[in-house]
PDB file of C-alpha atoms in Angstrom:
ATOM      1  CA  SER A   1      20.460 -20.524 -17.339  1.00 37.00           C
ATOM      2  CA  PRO A   2      16.900 -21.871 -17.132  1.00 40.00           C
ATOM      3  CA  HIS A   3      15.681 -18.259 -17.042  1.00 39.00           C
ATOM      4  CA  ALA A   4      17.483 -17.070 -20.158  1.00 41.00           C
ATOM      5  CA  ARG A   5      14.346 -17.562 -22.208  1.00 39.00           C
ATOM      6  CA  CYS A   6      12.000 -15.831 -19.768  1.00 38.00           C
ATOM      7  CA  PRO A   7      10.006 -13.046 -21.372  1.00 39.00           C
ATOM      8  CA  ALA A   8      11.707  -9.781 -20.525  1.00 39.00           C
ATOM      9  CA  ASN A   9       9.874  -6.913 -18.873  1.00 37.00           C
ATOM     10  CA  THR A  10       6.723  -8.790 -17.940  1.00 39.00           C
ATOM     11  CA  LEU A  11       4.895  -8.274 -14.672  1.00 42.00           C
ATOM     12  CA  ASP A  12       4.486 -12.040 -14.269  1.00 38.00           C
ATOM     13  CA  PRO A  13       8.068 -13.306 -13.916  1.00 36.00           C
ATOM     14  CA  CYS A  14       9.023 -16.900 -14.519  1.00 33.00           C
ATOM     15  CA  PRO A  15       9.012 -19.109 -11.439  1.00 35.00           C
ATOM     16  CA  ARG A  16      12.424 -19.075  -9.798  1.00 37.00           C
ATOM     17  CA  ASP A  17      11.860 -22.511  -8.289  1.00 39.00           C
ATOM     18  CA  ALA A  18      13.656 -25.044 -10.481  1.00 38.00           C
ATOM     19  CA  SER A  19      10.983 -27.666  -9.780  1.00 38.00           C
ATOM     20  CA  ALA A  20       8.392 -25.407 -11.373  1.00 40.00           C
ATOM     21  CA  HIS A  21      10.194 -25.688 -14.718  1.00 39.00           C
ATOM     22  CA  ARG A  22       9.853 -29.487 -14.858  1.00 41.00           C
ATOM     23  CA  GLY A  23      13.024 -29.535 -16.898  1.00 42.00           C
ATOM     24  CA  ASP A  24      11.550 -28.411 -20.217  1.00 42.00           C
ATOM     25  CA  HIS A  25      12.289 -24.661 -19.901  1.00 42.00           C
ATOM     26  CA  ARG A  26       9.330 -23.798 -22.103  1.00 46.00           C
ATOM     27  CA  HIS A  27       7.435 -20.657 -21.228  1.00 47.00           C
ATOM     28  CA  ALA A  28       4.245 -19.024 -22.288  1.00 47.00           C
ATOM     29  CA  PRO A  29       4.783 -16.662 -25.188  1.00 49.00           C
ATOM     30  CA  PRO A  30       5.432 -13.069 -24.208  1.00 49.00           C
ATOM     31  CA  PRO A  31       2.368 -10.809 -24.261  1.00 47.00           C
ATOM     32  CA  SER A  32       1.733  -9.071 -27.553  1.00 48.00           C
ATOM     33  CA  ARG A  33       2.786  -5.466 -27.790  1.00 50.00           C
ATOM     34  CA  ASP A  34      -0.864  -4.538 -28.297  1.00 51.00           C
ATOM     35  CA  ALA A  35      -1.960  -6.128 -25.045  1.00 61.00           C
ATOM     36  CA  ASN A  36      -2.555  -3.857 -22.078  1.00 64.00           C
ATOM     37  CA  PRO A  37      -2.094  -6.115 -19.071  1.00 74.00           C
ATOM     38  CA  VAL A  38      -4.258  -5.238 -16.105  1.00 83.00           C
ATOM     39  CA  VAL A  39      -2.179  -5.193 -12.960  1.00 92.00           C
ATOM     40  CA  LYS A  40      -4.056  -5.227  -9.667  1.00 96.00           C
ATOM     41  CA  LEU A  41      -2.355  -3.129  -7.014  1.00 96.00           C
ATOM     42  CA  LEU A  42      -2.467  -3.375  -3.261  1.00 96.00           C
ATOM     43  CA  VAL A  43      -1.483   0.047  -1.922  1.00 96.00           C
ATOM     44  CA  ILE A  44      -0.627   0.468   1.759  1.00 95.00           C
ATOM     45  CA  SER A  45      -0.448   4.046   2.995  1.00 93.00           C
ATOM     46  CA  SER A  46      -0.709   5.786   6.337  1.00 88.00           C
ATOM     47  CA  SER A  47      -2.710   8.612   4.783  1.00 86.00           C
ATOM     48  CA  TRP A  48      -5.362   9.051   2.116  1.00 89.00           C
ATOM     49  CA  PRO A  49      -7.824  11.891   1.589  1.00 88.00           C
ATOM     50  CA  ARG A  50     -10.655  11.571   4.096  1.00 84.00           C
ATOM     51  CA  PHE A  51     -12.955  14.168   2.568  1.00 82.00           C
ATOM     52  CA  GLU A  52     -13.249  16.338  -0.552  1.00 82.00           C
ATOM     53  CA  GLY A  53     -10.290  18.745  -0.607  1.00 82.00           C
ATOM     54  CA  ASP A  54      -8.320  16.946   2.145  1.00 82.00           C
ATOM     55  CA  TYR A  55      -4.566  17.382   1.818  1.00 80.00           C
ATOM     56  CA  ALA A  56      -3.702  14.152   3.672  1.00 83.00           C
ATOM     57  CA  GLY A  57      -2.287  11.651   1.205  1.00 84.00           C
ATOM     58  CA  HIS A  58      -3.664  13.496  -1.821  1.00 86.00           C
ATOM     59  CA  PHE A  59      -0.437  12.804  -3.721  1.00 87.00           C
ATOM     60  CA  VAL A  60      -0.775   9.060  -3.032  1.00 90.00           C
ATOM     61  CA  ARG A  61      -4.306   9.174  -4.456  1.00 91.00           C
ATOM     62  CA  GLU A  62      -3.093  11.133  -7.498  1.00 91.00           C
ATOM     63  CA  TRP A  63      -0.344   8.558  -8.087  1.00 91.00           C
ATOM     64  CA  VAL A  64      -2.846   5.680  -7.954  1.00 92.00           C
ATOM     65  CA  LEU A  65      -5.139   7.535 -10.381  1.00 91.00           C
ATOM     66  CA  GLN A  66      -2.257   8.266 -12.781  1.00 92.00           C
ATOM     67  CA  VAL A  67      -1.008   4.675 -12.761  1.00 91.00           C
ATOM     68  CA  GLY A  68      -4.494   3.699 -13.892  1.00 90.00           C
ATOM     69  CA  PHE A  69      -4.565   0.117 -12.605  1.00 94.00           C
ATOM     70  CA  PRO A  70      -7.288  -1.179 -10.309  1.00 95.00           C
ATOM     71  CA  ALA A  71      -6.203  -0.788  -6.692  1.00 96.00           C
ATOM     72  CA  THR A  72      -7.216  -1.739  -3.201  1.00 96.00           C
ATOM     73  CA  VAL A  73      -5.891   0.902  -0.836  1.00 95.00           C
ATOM     74  CA  ILE A  74      -5.347   0.046   2.831  1.00 95.00           C
ATOM     75  CA  VAL A  75      -5.260   3.111   5.105  1.00 94.00           C
ATOM     76  CA  PRO A  76      -5.780   3.735   8.817  1.00 91.00           C
ATOM     77  CA  GLU A  77      -9.119   5.114   9.926  1.00 88.00           C
ATOM     78  CA  ASP A  78      -9.253   8.600  11.424  1.00 82.00           C
ATOM     79  CA  ASN A  79     -11.853   8.503  14.186  1.00 72.00           C
ATOM     80  CA  ARG A  80     -10.544  11.272  16.434  1.00 62.00           C
ATOM     81  CA  ASP A  81     -13.159  13.600  17.910  1.00 54.00           C
ATOM     82  CA  GLU A  82     -11.338  16.547  16.359  1.00 55.00           C
ATOM     83  CA  ALA A  83     -11.039  14.824  12.972  1.00 55.00           C
ATOM     84  CA  PRO A  84     -11.858  17.382  10.288  1.00 58.00           C
ATOM     85  CA  ASN A  85     -13.957  14.896   8.336  1.00 57.00           C
ATOM     86  CA  ALA A  86     -16.781  14.547  10.836  1.00 59.00           C
ATOM     87  CA  ASP A  87     -19.157  16.881   8.991  1.00 68.00           C
ATOM     88  CA  LYS A  88     -17.762  16.719   5.436  1.00 72.00           C
ATOM     89  CA  PRO A  89     -18.676  14.398   2.582  1.00 71.00           C
ATOM     90  CA  PRO A  90     -16.130  11.616   2.000  1.00 71.00           C
ATOM     91  CA  ALA A  91     -13.418  11.947  -0.604  1.00 72.00           C
ATOM     92  CA  PRO A  92     -14.636  10.944  -4.058  1.00 71.00           C
ATOM     93  CA  GLU A  93     -13.796   7.439  -5.102  1.00 74.00           C
ATOM     94  CA  THR A  94     -13.574   5.800  -8.488  1.00 82.00           C
ATOM     95  CA  PRO A  95     -14.823   2.374  -9.563  1.00 85.00           C
ATOM     96  CA  SER A  96     -11.230   1.148  -9.978  1.00 91.00           C
ATOM     97  CA  ILE A  97     -10.077   2.180  -6.480  1.00 93.00           C
ATOM     98  CA  ARG A  98     -11.376   0.461  -3.359  1.00 93.00           C
ATOM     99  CA  VAL A  99     -10.373   2.195  -0.125  1.00 92.00           C
ATOM    100  CA  VAL A 100     -10.323   0.088   3.045  1.00 94.00           C
ATOM    101  CA  ARG A 101     -10.136   2.273   6.151  1.00 91.00           C
ATOM    102  CA  VAL A 102      -8.719   0.202   8.995  1.00 92.00           C
ATOM    103  CA  PRO A 103      -9.665   0.896  12.618  1.00 91.00           C
ATOM    104  CA  TYR A 104      -6.784   0.446  15.048  1.00 87.00           C
ATOM    105  CA  ALA A 105      -7.688   2.380  18.214  1.00 84.00           C
ATOM    106  CA  ARG A 106     -10.800   3.684  19.893  1.00 83.00           C
ATOM    107  CA  ARG A 107      -9.460   7.250  19.655  1.00 81.00           C
ATOM    108  CA  ALA A 108      -6.884   6.937  16.896  1.00 81.00           C
ATOM    109  CA  GLY A 109      -4.282   9.679  17.024  1.00 81.00           C
ATOM    110  CA  LEU A 110      -1.177   8.217  15.415  1.00 78.00           C
ATOM    111  CA  PHE A 111      -1.838   9.140  11.794  1.00 85.00           C
ATOM    112  CA  TYR A 112      -3.277  12.203  10.021  1.00 80.00           C
ATOM    113  CA  GLY A 113      -3.084  15.691  11.486  1.00 79.00           C
ATOM    114  CA  GLY A 114       0.620  16.499  11.296  1.00 77.00           C
ATOM    115  CA  GLY A 115       1.556  12.882  10.579  1.00 77.00           C
ATOM    116  CA  ALA A 116       2.869  10.106  12.792  1.00 80.00           C
ATOM    117  CA  LEU A 117       6.154  11.779  13.778  1.00 80.00           C
ATOM    118  CA  ALA A 118       4.512  15.081  14.692  1.00 81.00           C
ATOM    119  CA  ASN A 119       1.724  13.292  16.559  1.00 83.00           C
ATOM    120  CA  LEU A 120       4.259  11.232  18.538  1.00 85.00           C
ATOM    121  CA  ARG A 121       6.237  14.356  19.445  1.00 87.00           C
ATOM    122  CA  ARG A 122       3.087  16.200  20.483  1.00 89.00           C
ATOM    123  CA  ASN A 123       1.735  13.324  22.581  1.00 89.00           C
ATOM    124  CA  PRO A 124       4.178  10.523  23.443  1.00 91.00           C
ATOM    125  CA  LEU A 125       1.276   8.366  24.709  1.00 90.00           C
ATOM    126  CA  VAL A 126       0.251   7.942  21.064  1.00 87.00           C
ATOM    127  CA  ALA A 127       3.166   5.483  20.872  1.00 89.00           C
ATOM    128  CA  THR A 128       0.936   2.955  22.632  1.00 89.00           C
ATOM    129  CA  GLN A 129      -1.095   2.800  19.394  1.00 89.00           C
ATOM    130  CA  VAL A 130       1.872   1.727  17.253  1.00 89.00           C
ATOM    131  CA  PRO A 131       1.678  -2.047  17.855  1.00 90.00           C
ATOM    132  CA  ARG A 132      -2.066  -2.225  17.192  1.00 92.00           C
ATOM    133  CA  ALA A 133      -1.765   0.052  14.143  1.00 92.00           C
ATOM    134  CA  LEU A 134       0.928  -2.230  12.677  1.00 92.00           C
ATOM    135  CA  CYS A 135      -1.152  -5.323  13.362  1.00 93.00           C
ATOM    136  CA  ALA A 136      -4.338  -3.791  11.954  1.00 94.00           C
ATOM    137  CA  LEU A 137      -2.617  -2.601   8.753  1.00 94.00           C
ATOM    138  CA  PHE A 138      -0.920  -5.984   8.381  1.00 95.00           C
ATOM    139  CA  GLU A 139      -4.166  -7.947   8.894  1.00 96.00           C
ATOM    140  CA  ALA A 140      -6.111  -5.848   6.396  1.00 96.00           C
ATOM    141  CA  ALA A 141      -3.338  -5.825   3.779  1.00 96.00           C
ATOM    142  CA  TYR A 142      -2.687  -9.554   4.137  1.00 96.00           C
ATOM    143  CA  ALA A 143      -6.396 -10.278   3.654  1.00 96.00           C
ATOM    144  CA  HIS A 144      -6.317  -8.438   0.307  1.00 96.00           C
ATOM    145  CA  ALA A 145      -2.848  -9.494  -0.910  1.00 95.00           C
ATOM    146  CA  ARG A 146      -3.984 -12.678  -2.663  1.00 91.00           C
ATOM    147  CA  ASN A 147      -5.975 -10.545  -5.130  1.00 93.00           C
ATOM    148  CA  ALA A 148      -3.036  -8.273  -5.926  1.00 96.00           C
ATOM    149  CA  ASP A 149      -0.274  -8.598  -8.490  1.00 97.00           C
ATOM    150  CA  VAL A 150       1.973  -5.911  -6.979  1.00 96.00           C
ATOM    151  CA  ILE A 151       2.164  -4.431  -3.481  1.00 96.00           C
ATOM    152  CA  VAL A 152       3.042  -0.731  -3.208  1.00 96.00           C
ATOM    153  CA  SER A 153       3.819   0.913   0.144  1.00 93.00           C
ATOM    154  CA  HIS A 154       3.901   4.667   0.650  1.00 89.00           C
ATOM    155  CA  TRP A 155       6.210   5.718   3.506  1.00 82.00           C
ATOM    156  CA  LEU A 156       8.917   3.374   4.676  1.00 82.00           C
ATOM    157  CA  LEU A 157       7.545   3.087   8.219  1.00 79.00           C
ATOM    158  CA  PRO A 158       5.176   1.626   9.004  1.00 85.00           C
ATOM    159  CA  ASP A 159       3.815   0.879   5.530  1.00 88.00           C
ATOM    160  CA  GLY A 160       7.055  -0.275   3.882  1.00 89.00           C
ATOM    161  CA  LEU A 161       7.659  -2.721   6.720  1.00 91.00           C
ATOM    162  CA  VAL A 162       4.112  -4.085   6.462  1.00 94.00           C
ATOM    163  CA  GLY A 163       4.267  -4.269   2.653  1.00 95.00           C
ATOM    164  CA  ALA A 164       7.665  -5.973   2.568  1.00 95.00           C
ATOM    165  CA  THR A 165       6.555  -8.605   5.069  1.00 95.00           C
ATOM    166  CA  ILE A 166       3.353  -9.364   3.169  1.00 96.00           C
ATOM    167  CA  ALA A 167       5.148  -9.386  -0.180  1.00 95.00           C
ATOM    168  CA  ARG A 168       7.592 -11.961   1.160  1.00 95.00           C
ATOM    169  CA  LEU A 169       4.826 -14.137   2.630  1.00 95.00           C
ATOM    170  CA  CYS A 170       2.615 -13.926  -0.469  1.00 95.00           C
ATOM    171  CA  LYS A 171       5.459 -13.971  -3.000  1.00 95.00           C
ATOM    172  CA  ARG A 172       4.438 -10.712  -4.647  1.00 96.00           C
ATOM    173  CA  PRO A 173       6.652  -7.928  -5.968  1.00 96.00           C
ATOM    174  CA  HIS A 174       6.876  -4.966  -3.601  1.00 95.00           C
ATOM    175  CA  ILE A 175       7.606  -1.319  -4.267  1.00 91.00           C
ATOM    176  CA  ALA A 176       8.331   0.918  -1.270  1.00 90.00           C
ATOM    177  CA  VAL A 177       7.989   4.649  -1.878  1.00 86.00           C
ATOM    178  CA  GLY A 178       9.798   6.931   0.557  1.00 74.00           C
ATOM    179  CA  HIS A 179       8.508  10.455   1.128  1.00 69.00           C
ATOM    180  CA  GLY A 180       9.928  13.569   2.785  1.00 67.00           C
ATOM    181  CA  SER A 181       9.358  12.462   6.360  1.00 60.00           C
ATOM    182  CA  ASP A 182      11.228   9.225   5.628  1.00 54.00           C
ATOM    183  CA  ARG A 183      14.513  11.122   5.152  1.00 59.00           C
ATOM    184  CA  TRP A 184      15.477  10.614   8.815  1.00 57.00           C
ATOM    185  CA  LEU A 185      15.441   6.847   8.217  1.00 53.00           C
ATOM    186  CA  VAL A 186      18.228   7.107   5.663  1.00 55.00           C
ATOM    187  CA  GLY A 187      20.136   9.862   7.462  1.00 57.00           C
ATOM    188  CA  ALA A 188      19.521  12.505   4.797  1.00 50.00           C
TER     189      ALA A 188
END
């Protein structure tokens, strides 16, 4: 196989296109064991802490911090009048994490609060925001995908769908992380 000599366990896999090999099957040497490769992440999530002490998406933020790679995080904006962040300082950020808050509706109500499912049950008219939210997340994530090595989506819908589509278009690896509210998708 032309891939038999590919370095194992690298984040930069060999090209799978036979024309890229040019017939010689030579590859760059594997990275040294001492090297710490820097992997740039694109994280797509439907929640992220909006202010100091916010519970929304705190575990996604903790995961990004623990992974330790530079990340651009794409999240929907919360501009509701009753949004709890109106009078609070924003959540602390780190130099290695860039948070892009994406507007998708004049009075966004799909995400945050009790989450998308609870918000849809509480107010079915919020469903009218779904198409624009998907488009806005897609546009923002696609604009940042060329600078990423790996795309990570938290929640299967809508973020996993957006991440998988962008990963396919940009030929990037994609990791979709399902959370508790995703269990209905898999029938658990």
